[in-house]
Each structure stands twice: as C-alpha cells, then as structure tokens.
mmCIF file of C-alpha atoms in Angstrom:
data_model
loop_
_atom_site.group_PDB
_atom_site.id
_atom_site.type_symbol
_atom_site.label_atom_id
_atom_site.label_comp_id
_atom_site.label_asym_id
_atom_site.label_seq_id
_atom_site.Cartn_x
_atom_site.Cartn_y
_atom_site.Cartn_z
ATOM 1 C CA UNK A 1 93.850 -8.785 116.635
ATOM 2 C CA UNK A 2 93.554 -9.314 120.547
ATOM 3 C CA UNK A 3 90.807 -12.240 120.065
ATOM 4 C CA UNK A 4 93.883 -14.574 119.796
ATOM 5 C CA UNK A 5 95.476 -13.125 122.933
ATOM 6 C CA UNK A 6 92.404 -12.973 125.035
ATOM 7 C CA UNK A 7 94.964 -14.511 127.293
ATOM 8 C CA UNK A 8 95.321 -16.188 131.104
ATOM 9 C CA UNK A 9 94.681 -13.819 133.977
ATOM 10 C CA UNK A 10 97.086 -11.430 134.575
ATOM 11 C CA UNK A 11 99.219 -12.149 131.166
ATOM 12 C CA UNK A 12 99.994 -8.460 130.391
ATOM 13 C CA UNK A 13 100.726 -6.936 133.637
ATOM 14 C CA UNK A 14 104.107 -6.886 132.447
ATOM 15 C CA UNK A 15 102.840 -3.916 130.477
ATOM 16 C CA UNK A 16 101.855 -1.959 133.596
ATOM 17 C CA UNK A 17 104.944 -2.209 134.347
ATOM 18 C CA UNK A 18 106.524 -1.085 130.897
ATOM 19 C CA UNK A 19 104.080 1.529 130.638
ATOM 20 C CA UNK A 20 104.619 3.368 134.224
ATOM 21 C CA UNK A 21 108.285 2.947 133.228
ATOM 22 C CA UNK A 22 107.832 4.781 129.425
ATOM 23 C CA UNK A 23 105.647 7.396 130.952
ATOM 24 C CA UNK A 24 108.532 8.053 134.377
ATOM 25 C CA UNK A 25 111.218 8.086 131.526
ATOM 26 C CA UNK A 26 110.133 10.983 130.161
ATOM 27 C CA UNK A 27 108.792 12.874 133.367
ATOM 28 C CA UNK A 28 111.866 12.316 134.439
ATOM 29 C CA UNK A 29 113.512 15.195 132.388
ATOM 30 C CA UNK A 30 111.675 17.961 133.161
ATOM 31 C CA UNK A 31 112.101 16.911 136.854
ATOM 32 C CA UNK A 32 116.303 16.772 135.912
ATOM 33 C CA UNK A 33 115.822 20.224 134.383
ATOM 34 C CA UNK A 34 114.174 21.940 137.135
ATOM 35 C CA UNK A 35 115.944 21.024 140.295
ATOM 36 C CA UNK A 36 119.213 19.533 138.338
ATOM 37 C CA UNK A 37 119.800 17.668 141.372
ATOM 38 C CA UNK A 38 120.664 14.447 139.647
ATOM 39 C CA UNK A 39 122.829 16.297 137.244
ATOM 40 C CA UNK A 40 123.984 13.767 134.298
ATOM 41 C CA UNK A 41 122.896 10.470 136.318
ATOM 42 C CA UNK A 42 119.251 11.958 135.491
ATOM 43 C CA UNK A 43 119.616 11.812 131.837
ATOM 44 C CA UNK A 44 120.939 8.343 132.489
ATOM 45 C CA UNK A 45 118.403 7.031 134.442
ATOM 46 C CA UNK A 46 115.775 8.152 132.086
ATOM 47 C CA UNK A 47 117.300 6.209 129.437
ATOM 48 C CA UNK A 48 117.566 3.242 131.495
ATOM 49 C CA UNK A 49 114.119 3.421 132.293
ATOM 50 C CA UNK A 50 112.906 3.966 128.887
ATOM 51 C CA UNK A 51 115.252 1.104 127.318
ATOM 52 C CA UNK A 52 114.585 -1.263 130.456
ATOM 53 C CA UNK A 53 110.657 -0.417 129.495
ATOM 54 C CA UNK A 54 111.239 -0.750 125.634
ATOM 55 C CA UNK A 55 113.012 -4.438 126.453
ATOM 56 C CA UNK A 56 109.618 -5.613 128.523
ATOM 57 C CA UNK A 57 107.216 -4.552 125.682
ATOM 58 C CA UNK A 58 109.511 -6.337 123.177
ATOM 59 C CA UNK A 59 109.992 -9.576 125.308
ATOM 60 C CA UNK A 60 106.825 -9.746 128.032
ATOM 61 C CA UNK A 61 106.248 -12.717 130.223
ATOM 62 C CA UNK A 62 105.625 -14.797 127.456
ATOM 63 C CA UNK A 63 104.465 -14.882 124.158
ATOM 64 C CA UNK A 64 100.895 -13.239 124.533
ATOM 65 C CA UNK A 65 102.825 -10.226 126.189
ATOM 66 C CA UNK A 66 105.410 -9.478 123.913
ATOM 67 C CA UNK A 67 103.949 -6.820 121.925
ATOM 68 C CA UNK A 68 105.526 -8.455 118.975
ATOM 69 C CA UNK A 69 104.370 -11.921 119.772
ATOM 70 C CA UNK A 70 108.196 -12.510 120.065
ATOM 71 C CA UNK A 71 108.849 -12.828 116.513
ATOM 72 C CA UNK A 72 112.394 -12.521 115.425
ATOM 73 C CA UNK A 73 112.041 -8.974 113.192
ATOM 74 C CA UNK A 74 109.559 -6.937 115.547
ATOM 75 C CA UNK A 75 111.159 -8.338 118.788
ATOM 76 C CA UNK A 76 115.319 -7.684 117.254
ATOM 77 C CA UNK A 77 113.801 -4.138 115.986
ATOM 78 C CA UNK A 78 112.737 -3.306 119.177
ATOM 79 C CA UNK A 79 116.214 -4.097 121.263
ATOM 80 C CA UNK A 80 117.837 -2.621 118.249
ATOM 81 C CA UNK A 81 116.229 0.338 119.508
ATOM 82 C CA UNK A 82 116.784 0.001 122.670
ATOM 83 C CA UNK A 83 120.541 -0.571 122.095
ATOM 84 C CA UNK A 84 120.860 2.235 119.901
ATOM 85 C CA UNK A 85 118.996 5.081 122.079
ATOM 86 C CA UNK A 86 121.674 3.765 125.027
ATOM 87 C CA UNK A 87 124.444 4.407 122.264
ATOM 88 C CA UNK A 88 123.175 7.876 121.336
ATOM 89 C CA UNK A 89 122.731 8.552 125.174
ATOM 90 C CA UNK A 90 126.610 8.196 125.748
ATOM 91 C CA UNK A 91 127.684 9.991 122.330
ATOM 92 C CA UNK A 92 125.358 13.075 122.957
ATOM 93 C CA UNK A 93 127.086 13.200 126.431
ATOM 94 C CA UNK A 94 130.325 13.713 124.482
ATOM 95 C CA UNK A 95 128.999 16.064 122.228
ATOM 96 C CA UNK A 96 127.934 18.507 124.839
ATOM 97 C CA UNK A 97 132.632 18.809 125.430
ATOM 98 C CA UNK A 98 133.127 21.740 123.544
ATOM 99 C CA UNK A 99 135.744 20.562 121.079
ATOM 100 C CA UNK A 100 133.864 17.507 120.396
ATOM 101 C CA UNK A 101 130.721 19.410 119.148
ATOM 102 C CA UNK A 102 131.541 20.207 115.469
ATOM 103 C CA UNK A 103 132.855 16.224 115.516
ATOM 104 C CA UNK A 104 129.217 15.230 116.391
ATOM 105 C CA UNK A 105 127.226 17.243 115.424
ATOM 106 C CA UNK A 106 126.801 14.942 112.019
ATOM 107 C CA UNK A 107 125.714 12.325 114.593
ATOM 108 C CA UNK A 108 122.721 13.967 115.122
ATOM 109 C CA UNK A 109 121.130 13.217 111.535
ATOM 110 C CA UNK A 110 122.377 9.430 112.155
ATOM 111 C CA UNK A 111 120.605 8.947 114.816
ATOM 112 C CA UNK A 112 117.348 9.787 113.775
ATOM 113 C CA UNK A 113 117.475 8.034 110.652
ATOM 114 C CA UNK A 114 118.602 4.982 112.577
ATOM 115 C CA UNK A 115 116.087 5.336 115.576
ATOM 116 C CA UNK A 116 113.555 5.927 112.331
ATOM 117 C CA UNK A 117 113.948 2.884 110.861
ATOM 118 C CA UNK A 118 114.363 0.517 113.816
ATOM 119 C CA UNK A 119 110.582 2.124 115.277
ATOM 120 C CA UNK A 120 109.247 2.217 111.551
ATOM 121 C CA UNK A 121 110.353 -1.654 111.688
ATOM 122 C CA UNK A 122 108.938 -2.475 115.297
ATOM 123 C CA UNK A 123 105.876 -0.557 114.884
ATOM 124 C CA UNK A 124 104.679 -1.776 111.824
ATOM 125 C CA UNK A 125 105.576 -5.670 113.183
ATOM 126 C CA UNK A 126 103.305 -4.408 116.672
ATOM 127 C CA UNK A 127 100.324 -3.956 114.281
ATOM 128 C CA UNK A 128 100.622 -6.847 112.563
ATOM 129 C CA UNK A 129 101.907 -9.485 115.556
ATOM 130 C CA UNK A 130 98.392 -9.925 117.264
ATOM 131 C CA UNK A 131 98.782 -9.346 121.073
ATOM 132 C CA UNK A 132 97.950 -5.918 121.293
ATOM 133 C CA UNK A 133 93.903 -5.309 120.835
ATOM 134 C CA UNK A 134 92.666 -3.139 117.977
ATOM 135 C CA UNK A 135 92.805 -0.241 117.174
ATOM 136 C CA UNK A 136 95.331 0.002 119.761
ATOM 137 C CA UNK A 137 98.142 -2.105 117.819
ATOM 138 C CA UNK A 138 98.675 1.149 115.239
ATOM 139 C CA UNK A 139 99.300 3.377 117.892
ATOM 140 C CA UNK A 140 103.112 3.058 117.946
ATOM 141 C CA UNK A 141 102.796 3.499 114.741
ATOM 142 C CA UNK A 142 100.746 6.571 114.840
ATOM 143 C CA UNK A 143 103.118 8.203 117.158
ATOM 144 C CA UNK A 144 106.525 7.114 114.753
ATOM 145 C CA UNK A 145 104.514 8.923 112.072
ATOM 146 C CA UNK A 146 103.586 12.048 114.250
ATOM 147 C CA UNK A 147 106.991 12.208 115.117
ATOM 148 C CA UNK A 148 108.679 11.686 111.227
ATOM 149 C CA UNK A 149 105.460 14.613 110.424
ATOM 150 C CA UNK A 150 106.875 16.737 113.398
ATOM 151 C CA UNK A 151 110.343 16.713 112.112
ATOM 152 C CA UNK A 152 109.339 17.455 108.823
ATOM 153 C CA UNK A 153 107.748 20.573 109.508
ATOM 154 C CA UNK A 154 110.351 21.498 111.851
ATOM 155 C CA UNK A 155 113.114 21.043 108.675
ATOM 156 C CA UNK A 156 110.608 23.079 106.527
ATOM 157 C CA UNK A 157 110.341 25.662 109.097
ATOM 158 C CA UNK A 158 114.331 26.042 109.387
ATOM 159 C CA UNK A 159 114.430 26.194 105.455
ATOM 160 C CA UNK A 160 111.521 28.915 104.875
ATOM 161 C CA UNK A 161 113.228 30.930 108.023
ATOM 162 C CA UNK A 162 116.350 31.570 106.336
ATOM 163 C CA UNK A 163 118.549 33.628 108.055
ATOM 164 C CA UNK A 164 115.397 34.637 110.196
ATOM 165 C CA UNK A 165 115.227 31.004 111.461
ATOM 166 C CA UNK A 166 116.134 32.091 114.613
ATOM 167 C CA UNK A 167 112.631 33.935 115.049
ATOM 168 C CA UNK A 168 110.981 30.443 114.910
ATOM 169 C CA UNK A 169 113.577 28.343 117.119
ATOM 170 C CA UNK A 170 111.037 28.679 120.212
ATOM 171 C CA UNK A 171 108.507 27.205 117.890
ATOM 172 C CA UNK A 172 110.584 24.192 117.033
ATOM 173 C CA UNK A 173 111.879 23.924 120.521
ATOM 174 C CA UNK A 174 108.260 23.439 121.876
ATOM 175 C CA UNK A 175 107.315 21.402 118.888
ATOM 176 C CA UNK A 176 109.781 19.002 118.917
ATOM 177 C CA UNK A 177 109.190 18.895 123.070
ATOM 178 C CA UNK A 178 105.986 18.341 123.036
ATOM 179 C CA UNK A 179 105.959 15.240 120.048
ATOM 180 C CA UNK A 180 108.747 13.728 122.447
ATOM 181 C CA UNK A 181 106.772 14.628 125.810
ATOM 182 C CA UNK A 182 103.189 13.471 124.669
ATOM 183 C CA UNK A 183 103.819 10.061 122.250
ATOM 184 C CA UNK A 184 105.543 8.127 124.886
ATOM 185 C CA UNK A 185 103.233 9.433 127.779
ATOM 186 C CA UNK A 186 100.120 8.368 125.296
ATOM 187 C CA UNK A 187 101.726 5.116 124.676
ATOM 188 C CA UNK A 188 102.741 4.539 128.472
ATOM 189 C CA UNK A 189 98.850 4.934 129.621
ATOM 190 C CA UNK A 190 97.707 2.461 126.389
ATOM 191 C CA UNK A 191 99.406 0.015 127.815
ATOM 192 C CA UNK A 192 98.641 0.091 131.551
ATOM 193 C CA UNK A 193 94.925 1.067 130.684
ATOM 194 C CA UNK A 194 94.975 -2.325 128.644
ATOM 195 C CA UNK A 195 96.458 -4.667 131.009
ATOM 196 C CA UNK A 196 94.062 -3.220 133.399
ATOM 197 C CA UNK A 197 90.820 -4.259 131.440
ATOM 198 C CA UNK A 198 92.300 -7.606 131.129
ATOM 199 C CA UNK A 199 92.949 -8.005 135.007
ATOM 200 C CA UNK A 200 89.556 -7.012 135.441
ATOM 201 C CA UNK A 201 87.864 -8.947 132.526
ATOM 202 C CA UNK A 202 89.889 -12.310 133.792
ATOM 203 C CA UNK A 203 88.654 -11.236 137.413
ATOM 204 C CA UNK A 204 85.118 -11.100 136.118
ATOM 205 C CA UNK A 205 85.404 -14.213 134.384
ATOM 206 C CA UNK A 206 87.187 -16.113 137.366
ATOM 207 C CA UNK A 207 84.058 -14.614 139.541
ATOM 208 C CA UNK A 208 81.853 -16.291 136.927
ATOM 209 C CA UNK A 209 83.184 -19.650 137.318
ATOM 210 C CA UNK A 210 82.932 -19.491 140.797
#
C-alpha cells in the first residue's frame, strides 16, 4: 500500500493541512478550559476544526489524497462521522441545561456506539484503500481500538468500584483524557510527517531530472 500512490509532487499536502487542523482541534480545549475566554464558541470551533479536518482526509485533492481513495463506504463513513460528532456537539450543549440532563443523559451511550461504528467502518476502509503508506494505513485503526480498549476498562473500573467508584473517577477522568488527547494528536503528526516525505522525495526526484 503507498507504491500505488507514490503520487505527483505535492499530492498530499492536503494532509498537512488536515493534520495541523486534527492536532489544533484538540489543543484547542485545554486552551478553552484554562482561560475560558472563548466560552462555548471554543467548544465549537474545535469541532469545526476537527470535522472540517475529518472532511479533507476523507475527500483530499483528488483521489491519491483521499485517505479512502474516495470510495463510496470509507469516504460516506468518514462524513458520517463528521456529521454525527457536529450532531453530538449541539445535543451535549443541551444536556449541560439542568432539566435537560436526565433527558440526555441516554444520549451519551448512543453516541459512542454510533461514533464506534462509523470510525470502525472508516478505519478499517483507510487500511485497505491504498493511499496511505504502510504500516501507517492501520493507525486509525489502532487508535479506534485503543480507544474501544480504553472504554472498556473504564466500564470495568466503574463496575468493580461499586459504590466506591467514586475513589477511581480521577483515574477514568485522566484515562479517558488522555486516549482522546493523544490518538488524534498521533494521527495529526502521521499525516503531516507523511506529506512531508513526499514533498521532499518529489523535490529530490524533480532535482534529479534536472
């Protein structure tokens, strides 16, 4: 995989692009929740950013840059996605009105089976669609199944706590941070150290022919 996308210069800078969009979507937060300047436009804008960066992956400049070689499944997964995580953006906005919390709370389960399936979906279509060099293609799919591990345990935790879970809710708290922190971030750097060695491989190669 890759050897069939060994591509025209400059073909995935789009993912520079993506990727320094993934990896300010989620420094954004922290950022929000320290100064709190942006109050709920921050949370918004770090959607948009991730979504807007999810939509360039999923459709590129063409076909050798779509990470899913623009086929119908991966490439619909993957604004699925992106669809959905604006969705459950808005609705956990509501949630946070007091008499609406009980009403959503139910959402929360929804959403991560649905955000489950759509990146189980995408992923798995990534490593299979031939644009993205090995070994590299599995890693959205290594981070969807860090992630699914992470919430296991978490579930496990909450279970074997019993009424003592609270005791182990800073433990969840900074394991479930850190899995959504670090797999994007990870994913965000792939991708711009990628496009980079192809700039400079198609920059060597131009020099060659020179």
């Amino acid at each position: 995989m890759g050897e069939t996308s060994a591509a025209t210069s400059g073909s995935k800078q789009v993912w520079i692009v993506a990727g320094a969009l993934l990896v300010g979507s989620v420094l954004l937060g922290p950022l929000v929740q320290i100064g709190s300047f942006l109050g709920p436009t921050g949370g918004i804008l770090a959607t948009f950013l991730s979504v807007f960066s999810i939509a360039l992956f999923a459709i590129g400049s063409d076909r050798s840059s779509s990470v899913t070689a623009r086929r119908p499944l991966g490439t619909g997964a993957l604004i699925a996605l992106g669809i959905w995580m604006t969705i459950s953006s808005f609705v956990r906005g509501l949630a946070t009105i007091p008499a609406a919390i009980e009403t959503f709370l139910s959402f929360g389960y929804i959403d991560l089976l649905v955000q489950f399936v759509l990146a189980a979906i995408a992923t798995t279509q990534i490593a299979r669609a031939g644009t993205v060099p090995r070994p590299w293609n599995l890693a959205p799919l290594w981070v969807v199944t860090v992630t699914a591990a992470s919430w296991v345990v978490q579930q496990i935790i909450v279970v074997a706590a019993g009424s003592n879970v609270s005791l182990f809710v800073p433990i969840i708290v900074i394991l479930d941070g850190w899995v959504r922190v670090v797999g994007p971030v990870f994913l965000g750097i792939v991708a711009i150290a990628l496009a980079s060695r192809e700039s400079a491989v198609a920059a060597s190669i131009r020099e060659q022919e020179s």
